[in-house]
Amino acid sequence: MSTSRESDWQPVELNADRPHSARIWNYWLGGKDNYPADREAGDMVEGLIPGIVDSARADRAFLGRCIEHLVADAGIRQFLDIGTGLPTADNTHEVAQRLAPESRVVYVDNDPLVLVHARALLVSSPEGATTYIDADLRDPHHILRAAAETLDLTEPVALMLLGILHHLTDDEEAAKVVRELVDAVPPGSYLVIAHATAEVHGDAMHEAMRRFMERGGTPIVARGRDHLVSFFDGLDLLEPGVVSCSRWRQEHTPWGEPAEVSQFCGVARKS
C-alpha cells in the first residue's frame, strides 16, 4: 500500500534563489527539477572538479547495487532512506520492490522541493508500502517515531544515509546522530553511508564547498576515509570497506578498476 498524511502537505517556500544540493545533483543527473541558482552552482563545482558529474552517477549506481545486495543476499525488506533527494530513475523503493514487492520504504527529507514532489515517491507495489516524512536528520527521535508507523523497528532495517551526513558539519553531532539511529534498530540491520570526500580532488573540493556556501548553499564538509570508517564503529563493515562509490562491489571489467570519484561509501551490519 501507499501511505501519506494529508495534514503534512502545507504550502512551502522553495528558496529558488539559493542553490540546494539535492537540486544540484538533480541537475548533474540530467533532471529538470532545478533552478538557475542550482545550475550556476553546479557548473561552478564542475569547473573546479571536472569529475563531479561522474560522482553523482556513481553514487546513484552504488545505491542500486547496495539495495540489490541487501534485498537479494541479506534478506532486508525494510528501508529508512534519510536525505532522499529528488526522485529520479531507480529510487530505493523501486529497486527494492522490483526484487521483493513486499518491501517497505520510508523516505525522509526536509528540502521543500522534495516535499512538493513527494507524491511521486509514494507509488508502492500493492504488497509493500512507501511513505515520506518531512523531517531533519538532526532530529532522529522524530524520524524514528514517524517511521515506526510504516516500519517494524523490531525487525532488521537498512538505514540509508546517502549524501546527507556531510551536511552535518559538526563531527560530534554527526557521530551522535548516526549512533542514535543505529541504536534504535535491531541486530541484523544495516547502515549505508555515502559521503563527500576531498581524498580524490584535495583542495579543489574544499574550494568548491566554500564557494557553494558563499552562494547561500547548505553548509557542507568533506571527510576523509578514516573519519568515514569511524561512523561504522561497533558494526561489521562489509568488504571492500569504505571506498569510492564507483568501486563498491562493481563488476570487474577488462579495463581494470573504475576511476575514483569524490563520493566515498560503506555498508555495515549490526550484529
mmCIF file of C-alpha atoms in Angstrom, residues 11-252:
data_model
loop_
_atom_site.group_PDB
_atom_site.id
_atom_site.type_symbol
_atom_site.label_atom_id
_atom_site.label_comp_id
_atom_site.label_asym_id
_atom_site.label_seq_id
_atom_site.Cartn_x
_atom_site.Cartn_y
_atom_site.Cartn_z
ATOM 1 C CA PRO A 11 2.489 25.426 1.222
ATOM 2 C CA VAL A 12 6.292 25.613 1.134
ATOM 3 C CA GLU A 13 8.905 28.225 0.296
ATOM 4 C CA LEU A 14 11.285 26.883 -2.326
ATOM 5 C CA ASN A 15 14.113 29.463 -1.920
ATOM 6 C CA ALA A 16 14.834 29.190 -5.630
ATOM 7 C CA ASP A 17 17.451 31.943 -5.437
ATOM 8 C CA ARG A 18 19.763 29.780 -3.303
ATOM 9 C CA PRO A 19 21.450 26.608 -4.552
ATOM 10 C CA HIS A 20 20.438 23.371 -2.864
ATOM 11 C CA SER A 21 22.496 20.183 -3.045
ATOM 12 C CA ALA A 22 19.515 17.955 -3.920
ATOM 13 C CA ARG A 23 18.610 20.165 -6.856
ATOM 14 C CA ILE A 24 22.233 20.418 -7.986
ATOM 15 C CA TRP A 25 22.502 16.630 -8.033
ATOM 16 C CA ASN A 26 19.246 16.532 -9.961
ATOM 17 C CA TYR A 27 20.886 18.860 -12.496
ATOM 18 C CA TRP A 28 24.042 16.738 -12.715
ATOM 19 C CA LEU A 29 21.908 13.630 -13.257
ATOM 20 C CA GLY A 30 20.084 15.278 -16.147
ATOM 21 C CA GLY A 31 16.885 16.134 -14.256
ATOM 22 C CA LYS A 32 14.730 19.202 -14.709
ATOM 23 C CA ASP A 33 13.758 19.912 -11.087
ATOM 24 C CA ASN A 34 16.278 22.696 -10.531
ATOM 25 C CA TYR A 35 16.652 26.447 -10.831
ATOM 26 C CA PRO A 36 19.238 28.854 -12.313
ATOM 27 C CA ALA A 37 20.963 29.184 -8.909
ATOM 28 C CA ASP A 38 21.357 25.398 -8.781
ATOM 29 C CA ARG A 39 22.685 25.172 -12.333
ATOM 30 C CA GLU A 40 25.135 28.023 -11.784
ATOM 31 C CA ALA A 41 26.447 26.411 -8.604
ATOM 32 C CA GLY A 42 26.616 23.023 -10.317
ATOM 33 C CA ASP A 43 28.626 24.472 -13.199
ATOM 34 C CA MET A 44 30.921 26.237 -10.735
ATOM 35 C CA VAL A 45 31.651 22.982 -8.892
ATOM 36 C CA GLU A 46 32.167 21.118 -12.159
ATOM 37 C CA GLY A 47 34.635 23.790 -13.268
ATOM 38 C CA LEU A 48 36.743 23.068 -10.182
ATOM 39 C CA ILE A 49 36.125 19.314 -10.152
ATOM 40 C CA PRO A 50 35.565 18.037 -13.716
ATOM 41 C CA GLY A 51 34.635 14.565 -12.465
ATOM 42 C CA ILE A 52 31.800 15.703 -10.176
ATOM 43 C CA VAL A 53 29.061 14.541 -12.557
ATOM 44 C CA ASP A 54 30.680 11.103 -12.530
ATOM 45 C CA SER A 55 30.475 11.236 -8.713
ATOM 46 C CA ALA A 56 26.734 11.856 -8.845
ATOM 47 C CA ARG A 57 26.236 8.994 -11.265
ATOM 48 C CA ALA A 58 28.492 6.664 -9.274
ATOM 49 C CA ASP A 59 26.537 7.456 -6.107
ATOM 50 C CA ARG A 60 23.287 6.563 -7.860
ATOM 51 C CA ALA A 61 24.723 3.341 -9.235
ATOM 52 C CA PHE A 62 26.029 2.429 -5.772
ATOM 53 C CA LEU A 63 22.511 2.876 -4.384
ATOM 54 C CA GLY A 64 21.207 0.290 -6.821
ATOM 55 C CA ARG A 65 23.981 -2.261 -6.209
ATOM 56 C CA CYS A 66 23.703 -1.831 -2.450
ATOM 57 C CA ILE A 67 19.947 -2.343 -2.338
ATOM 58 C CA GLU A 68 20.198 -5.362 -4.616
ATOM 59 C CA HIS A 69 22.700 -6.898 -2.183
ATOM 60 C CA LEU A 70 20.624 -6.062 0.889
ATOM 61 C CA VAL A 71 17.430 -7.478 -0.583
ATOM 62 C CA ALA A 72 18.728 -10.477 -2.505
ATOM 63 C CA ASP A 73 21.617 -11.565 -0.260
ATOM 64 C CA ALA A 74 20.841 -10.157 3.193
ATOM 65 C CA GLY A 75 17.057 -10.573 3.135
ATOM 66 C CA ILE A 76 16.316 -6.957 4.093
ATOM 67 C CA ARG A 77 12.733 -5.863 3.470
ATOM 68 C CA GLN A 78 12.669 -2.501 5.287
ATOM 69 C CA PHE A 79 14.485 0.711 4.340
ATOM 70 C CA LEU A 80 14.719 4.069 6.108
ATOM 71 C CA ASP A 81 16.143 6.400 3.453
ATOM 72 C CA ILE A 82 17.164 9.717 5.057
ATOM 73 C CA GLY A 83 18.151 12.522 2.707
ATOM 74 C CA THR A 84 16.056 11.178 -0.124
ATOM 75 C CA GLY A 85 16.706 13.922 -2.630
ATOM 76 C CA LEU A 86 14.615 14.451 -5.727
ATOM 77 C CA PRO A 87 13.037 11.488 -7.487
ATOM 78 C CA THR A 88 14.986 10.066 -10.411
ATOM 79 C CA ALA A 89 15.119 6.625 -12.004
ATOM 80 C CA ASP A 90 15.520 3.618 -9.721
ATOM 81 C CA ASN A 91 14.659 5.160 -6.360
ATOM 82 C CA THR A 92 15.125 2.988 -3.276
ATOM 83 C CA HIS A 93 11.580 1.592 -3.276
ATOM 84 C CA GLU A 94 11.690 0.840 -6.995
ATOM 85 C CA VAL A 95 14.870 -1.224 -6.731
ATOM 86 C CA ALA A 96 13.776 -2.996 -3.536
ATOM 87 C CA GLN A 97 10.210 -3.751 -4.634
ATOM 88 C CA ARG A 98 11.345 -4.958 -8.036
ATOM 89 C CA LEU A 99 13.212 -7.726 -6.194
ATOM 90 C CA ALA A 100 10.842 -8.130 -3.216
ATOM 91 C CA PRO A 101 7.426 -6.490 -3.768
ATOM 92 C CA GLU A 102 6.619 -6.681 -0.051
ATOM 93 C CA SER A 103 9.474 -4.285 0.832
ATOM 94 C CA ARG A 104 8.556 -1.263 2.954
ATOM 95 C CA VAL A 105 10.352 2.051 2.425
ATOM 96 C CA VAL A 106 10.230 5.316 4.360
ATOM 97 C CA TYR A 107 11.796 8.372 2.739
ATOM 98 C CA VAL A 108 12.936 11.345 4.841
ATOM 99 C CA ASP A 109 13.947 14.809 3.627
ATOM 100 C CA ASN A 110 13.488 18.444 4.595
ATOM 101 C CA ASP A 111 14.020 20.092 1.209
ATOM 102 C CA PRO A 112 10.822 21.937 0.193
ATOM 103 C CA LEU A 113 11.148 20.932 -3.457
ATOM 104 C CA VAL A 114 11.394 17.279 -2.442
ATOM 105 C CA LEU A 115 8.229 17.811 -0.409
ATOM 106 C CA VAL A 116 6.495 19.202 -3.491
ATOM 107 C CA HIS A 117 7.478 16.074 -5.441
ATOM 108 C CA ALA A 118 6.928 13.620 -2.581
ATOM 109 C CA ARG A 119 3.734 12.200 -4.059
ATOM 110 C CA ALA A 120 5.846 10.940 -6.950
ATOM 111 C CA LEU A 121 7.757 8.819 -4.436
ATOM 112 C CA LEU A 122 4.620 7.402 -2.873
ATOM 113 C CA VAL A 123 3.931 4.831 -5.562
ATOM 114 C CA SER A 124 4.359 1.462 -3.950
ATOM 115 C CA SER A 125 3.787 -2.072 -5.085
ATOM 116 C CA PRO A 126 0.444 -3.382 -3.778
ATOM 117 C CA GLU A 127 2.273 -5.824 -1.496
ATOM 118 C CA GLY A 128 4.605 -3.287 0.091
ATOM 119 C CA ALA A 129 4.497 0.264 1.421
ATOM 120 C CA THR A 130 6.196 3.548 0.592
ATOM 121 C CA THR A 131 5.793 6.773 2.524
ATOM 122 C CA TYR A 132 7.527 10.104 3.060
ATOM 123 C CA ILE A 133 8.422 12.072 6.201
ATOM 124 C CA ASP A 134 9.217 15.784 6.144
ATOM 125 C CA ALA A 135 11.926 15.863 8.829
ATOM 126 C CA ASP A 136 15.525 16.850 9.568
ATOM 127 C CA LEU A 137 18.372 14.417 10.172
ATOM 128 C CA ARG A 138 19.216 16.402 13.316
ATOM 129 C CA ASP A 139 16.032 15.068 14.926
ATOM 130 C CA PRO A 140 16.452 11.281 14.767
ATOM 131 C CA HIS A 141 13.861 10.693 17.513
ATOM 132 C CA HIS A 142 11.145 12.331 15.427
ATOM 133 C CA ILE A 143 12.251 10.398 12.351
ATOM 134 C CA LEU A 144 12.148 7.088 14.189
ATOM 135 C CA ARG A 145 8.737 7.762 15.754
ATOM 136 C CA ALA A 146 7.247 8.667 12.391
ATOM 137 C CA ALA A 147 8.967 5.785 10.577
ATOM 138 C CA ALA A 148 7.506 3.315 13.091
ATOM 139 C CA GLU A 149 4.084 3.978 11.575
ATOM 140 C CA THR A 150 5.256 2.147 8.448
ATOM 141 C CA LEU A 151 8.265 0.074 9.523
ATOM 142 C CA ASP A 152 8.512 -2.587 12.218
ATOM 143 C CA LEU A 153 11.575 -1.410 14.125
ATOM 144 C CA THR A 154 11.823 -4.735 15.940
ATOM 145 C CA GLU A 155 12.820 -6.298 12.602
ATOM 146 C CA PRO A 156 16.007 -5.514 10.620
ATOM 147 C CA VAL A 157 16.093 -2.183 8.790
ATOM 148 C CA ALA A 158 18.555 -0.698 6.310
ATOM 149 C CA LEU A 159 19.459 2.839 7.379
ATOM 150 C CA MET A 160 20.336 4.728 4.188
ATOM 151 C CA LEU A 161 22.367 7.929 4.661
ATOM 152 C CA LEU A 162 23.479 8.816 1.149
ATOM 153 C CA GLY A 163 24.742 12.326 0.532
ATOM 154 C CA ILE A 164 23.299 13.692 3.790
ATOM 155 C CA LEU A 165 25.824 13.294 6.634
ATOM 156 C CA HIS A 166 28.215 15.776 5.014
ATOM 157 C CA HIS A 167 25.622 18.479 5.749
ATOM 158 C CA LEU A 168 26.213 17.916 9.479
ATOM 159 C CA THR A 169 29.448 19.855 9.675
ATOM 160 C CA ASP A 170 29.966 19.296 13.423
ATOM 161 C CA ASP A 171 31.788 15.968 13.784
ATOM 162 C CA GLU A 172 30.351 15.185 17.218
ATOM 163 C CA GLU A 173 26.803 15.910 16.094
ATOM 164 C CA ALA A 174 27.197 13.715 13.006
ATOM 165 C CA ALA A 175 28.559 10.816 15.073
ATOM 166 C CA LYS A 176 25.777 11.226 17.663
ATOM 167 C CA VAL A 177 23.025 11.149 15.039
ATOM 168 C CA VAL A 178 24.430 8.005 13.433
ATOM 169 C CA ARG A 179 24.734 6.291 16.810
ATOM 170 C CA GLU A 180 21.162 7.158 17.821
ATOM 171 C CA LEU A 181 19.807 5.742 14.580
ATOM 172 C CA VAL A 182 21.877 2.557 14.805
ATOM 173 C CA ASP A 183 20.970 2.047 18.471
ATOM 174 C CA ALA A 184 17.266 2.212 17.583
ATOM 175 C CA VAL A 185 17.301 -0.722 15.147
ATOM 176 C CA PRO A 186 17.778 -4.420 15.976
ATOM 177 C CA PRO A 187 20.663 -6.769 15.166
ATOM 178 C CA GLY A 188 20.657 -7.774 11.533
ATOM 179 C CA SER A 189 20.096 -4.174 10.448
ATOM 180 C CA TYR A 190 22.473 -2.350 8.104
ATOM 181 C CA LEU A 191 23.987 1.125 7.956
ATOM 182 C CA VAL A 192 24.706 2.537 4.488
ATOM 183 C CA ILE A 193 26.649 5.799 4.088
ATOM 184 C CA ALA A 194 27.787 7.773 1.050
ATOM 185 C CA HIS A 195 29.699 10.956 1.828
ATOM 186 C CA ALA A 196 31.664 13.682 0.050
ATOM 187 C CA THR A 197 35.431 13.452 0.443
ATOM 188 C CA ALA A 198 38.458 15.514 -0.541
ATOM 189 C CA GLU A 199 40.684 12.451 -0.811
ATOM 190 C CA VAL A 200 40.410 12.415 -4.606
ATOM 191 C CA HIS A 201 40.443 16.100 -5.574
ATOM 192 C CA GLY A 202 42.057 17.626 -2.474
ATOM 193 C CA ASP A 203 41.937 21.407 -2.154
ATOM 194 C CA ALA A 204 39.656 21.741 -5.191
ATOM 195 C CA MET A 205 36.884 20.006 -3.263
ATOM 196 C CA HIS A 206 37.302 22.277 -0.238
ATOM 197 C CA GLU A 207 37.286 25.342 -2.500
ATOM 198 C CA ALA A 208 34.144 24.158 -4.306
ATOM 199 C CA MET A 209 32.370 23.669 -0.987
ATOM 200 C CA ARG A 210 33.496 27.111 0.228
ATOM 201 C CA ARG A 211 32.122 28.798 -2.882
ATOM 202 C CA PHE A 212 28.902 26.780 -2.676
ATOM 203 C CA MET A 213 28.298 28.016 0.865
ATOM 204 C CA GLU A 214 29.177 31.589 -0.146
ATOM 205 C CA ARG A 215 26.284 31.403 -2.603
ATOM 206 C CA GLY A 216 23.914 30.541 0.240
ATOM 207 C CA GLY A 217 24.062 26.763 -0.168
ATOM 208 C CA THR A 218 23.505 24.374 2.710
ATOM 209 C CA PRO A 219 26.671 24.001 4.853
ATOM 210 C CA ILE A 220 28.731 21.018 3.755
ATOM 211 C CA VAL A 221 32.001 19.385 4.747
ATOM 212 C CA ALA A 222 34.288 16.789 3.180
ATOM 213 C CA ARG A 223 35.587 13.990 5.410
ATOM 214 C CA GLY A 224 38.418 11.533 4.872
ATOM 215 C CA ARG A 225 38.278 7.761 4.644
ATOM 216 C CA ASP A 226 39.417 7.178 8.250
ATOM 217 C CA HIS A 227 36.728 9.526 9.549
ATOM 218 C CA LEU A 228 34.084 7.764 7.481
ATOM 219 C CA VAL A 229 35.227 4.396 8.834
ATOM 220 C CA SER A 230 34.606 5.716 12.361
ATOM 221 C CA PHE A 231 30.888 6.092 11.618
ATOM 222 C CA PHE A 232 30.770 2.283 11.429
ATOM 223 C CA ASP A 233 32.430 1.674 14.818
ATOM 224 C CA GLY A 234 30.900 -1.359 16.533
ATOM 225 C CA LEU A 235 29.429 -2.674 13.283
ATOM 226 C CA ASP A 236 30.643 -5.326 10.872
ATOM 227 C CA LEU A 237 31.901 -3.381 7.852
ATOM 228 C CA LEU A 238 31.282 -5.292 4.639
ATOM 229 C CA GLU A 239 34.009 -5.781 2.053
ATOM 230 C CA PRO A 240 35.508 -3.844 0.381
ATOM 231 C CA GLY A 241 35.190 -1.383 3.288
ATOM 232 C CA VAL A 242 34.964 2.370 2.767
ATOM 233 C CA VAL A 243 35.794 3.026 -0.884
ATOM 234 C CA SER A 244 34.883 5.257 -3.783
ATOM 235 C CA CYS A 245 31.226 4.729 -4.756
ATOM 236 C CA SER A 246 32.456 3.707 -8.183
ATOM 237 C CA ARG A 247 34.376 0.785 -6.644
ATOM 238 C CA TRP A 248 31.878 -0.715 -4.171
ATOM 239 C CA ARG A 249 31.269 -4.257 -5.461
ATOM 240 C CA GLN A 250 31.500 -3.070 -9.020
ATOM 241 C CA GLU A 251 31.642 -5.749 -11.684
ATOM 242 C CA HIS A 252 35.135 -6.489 -12.914
#
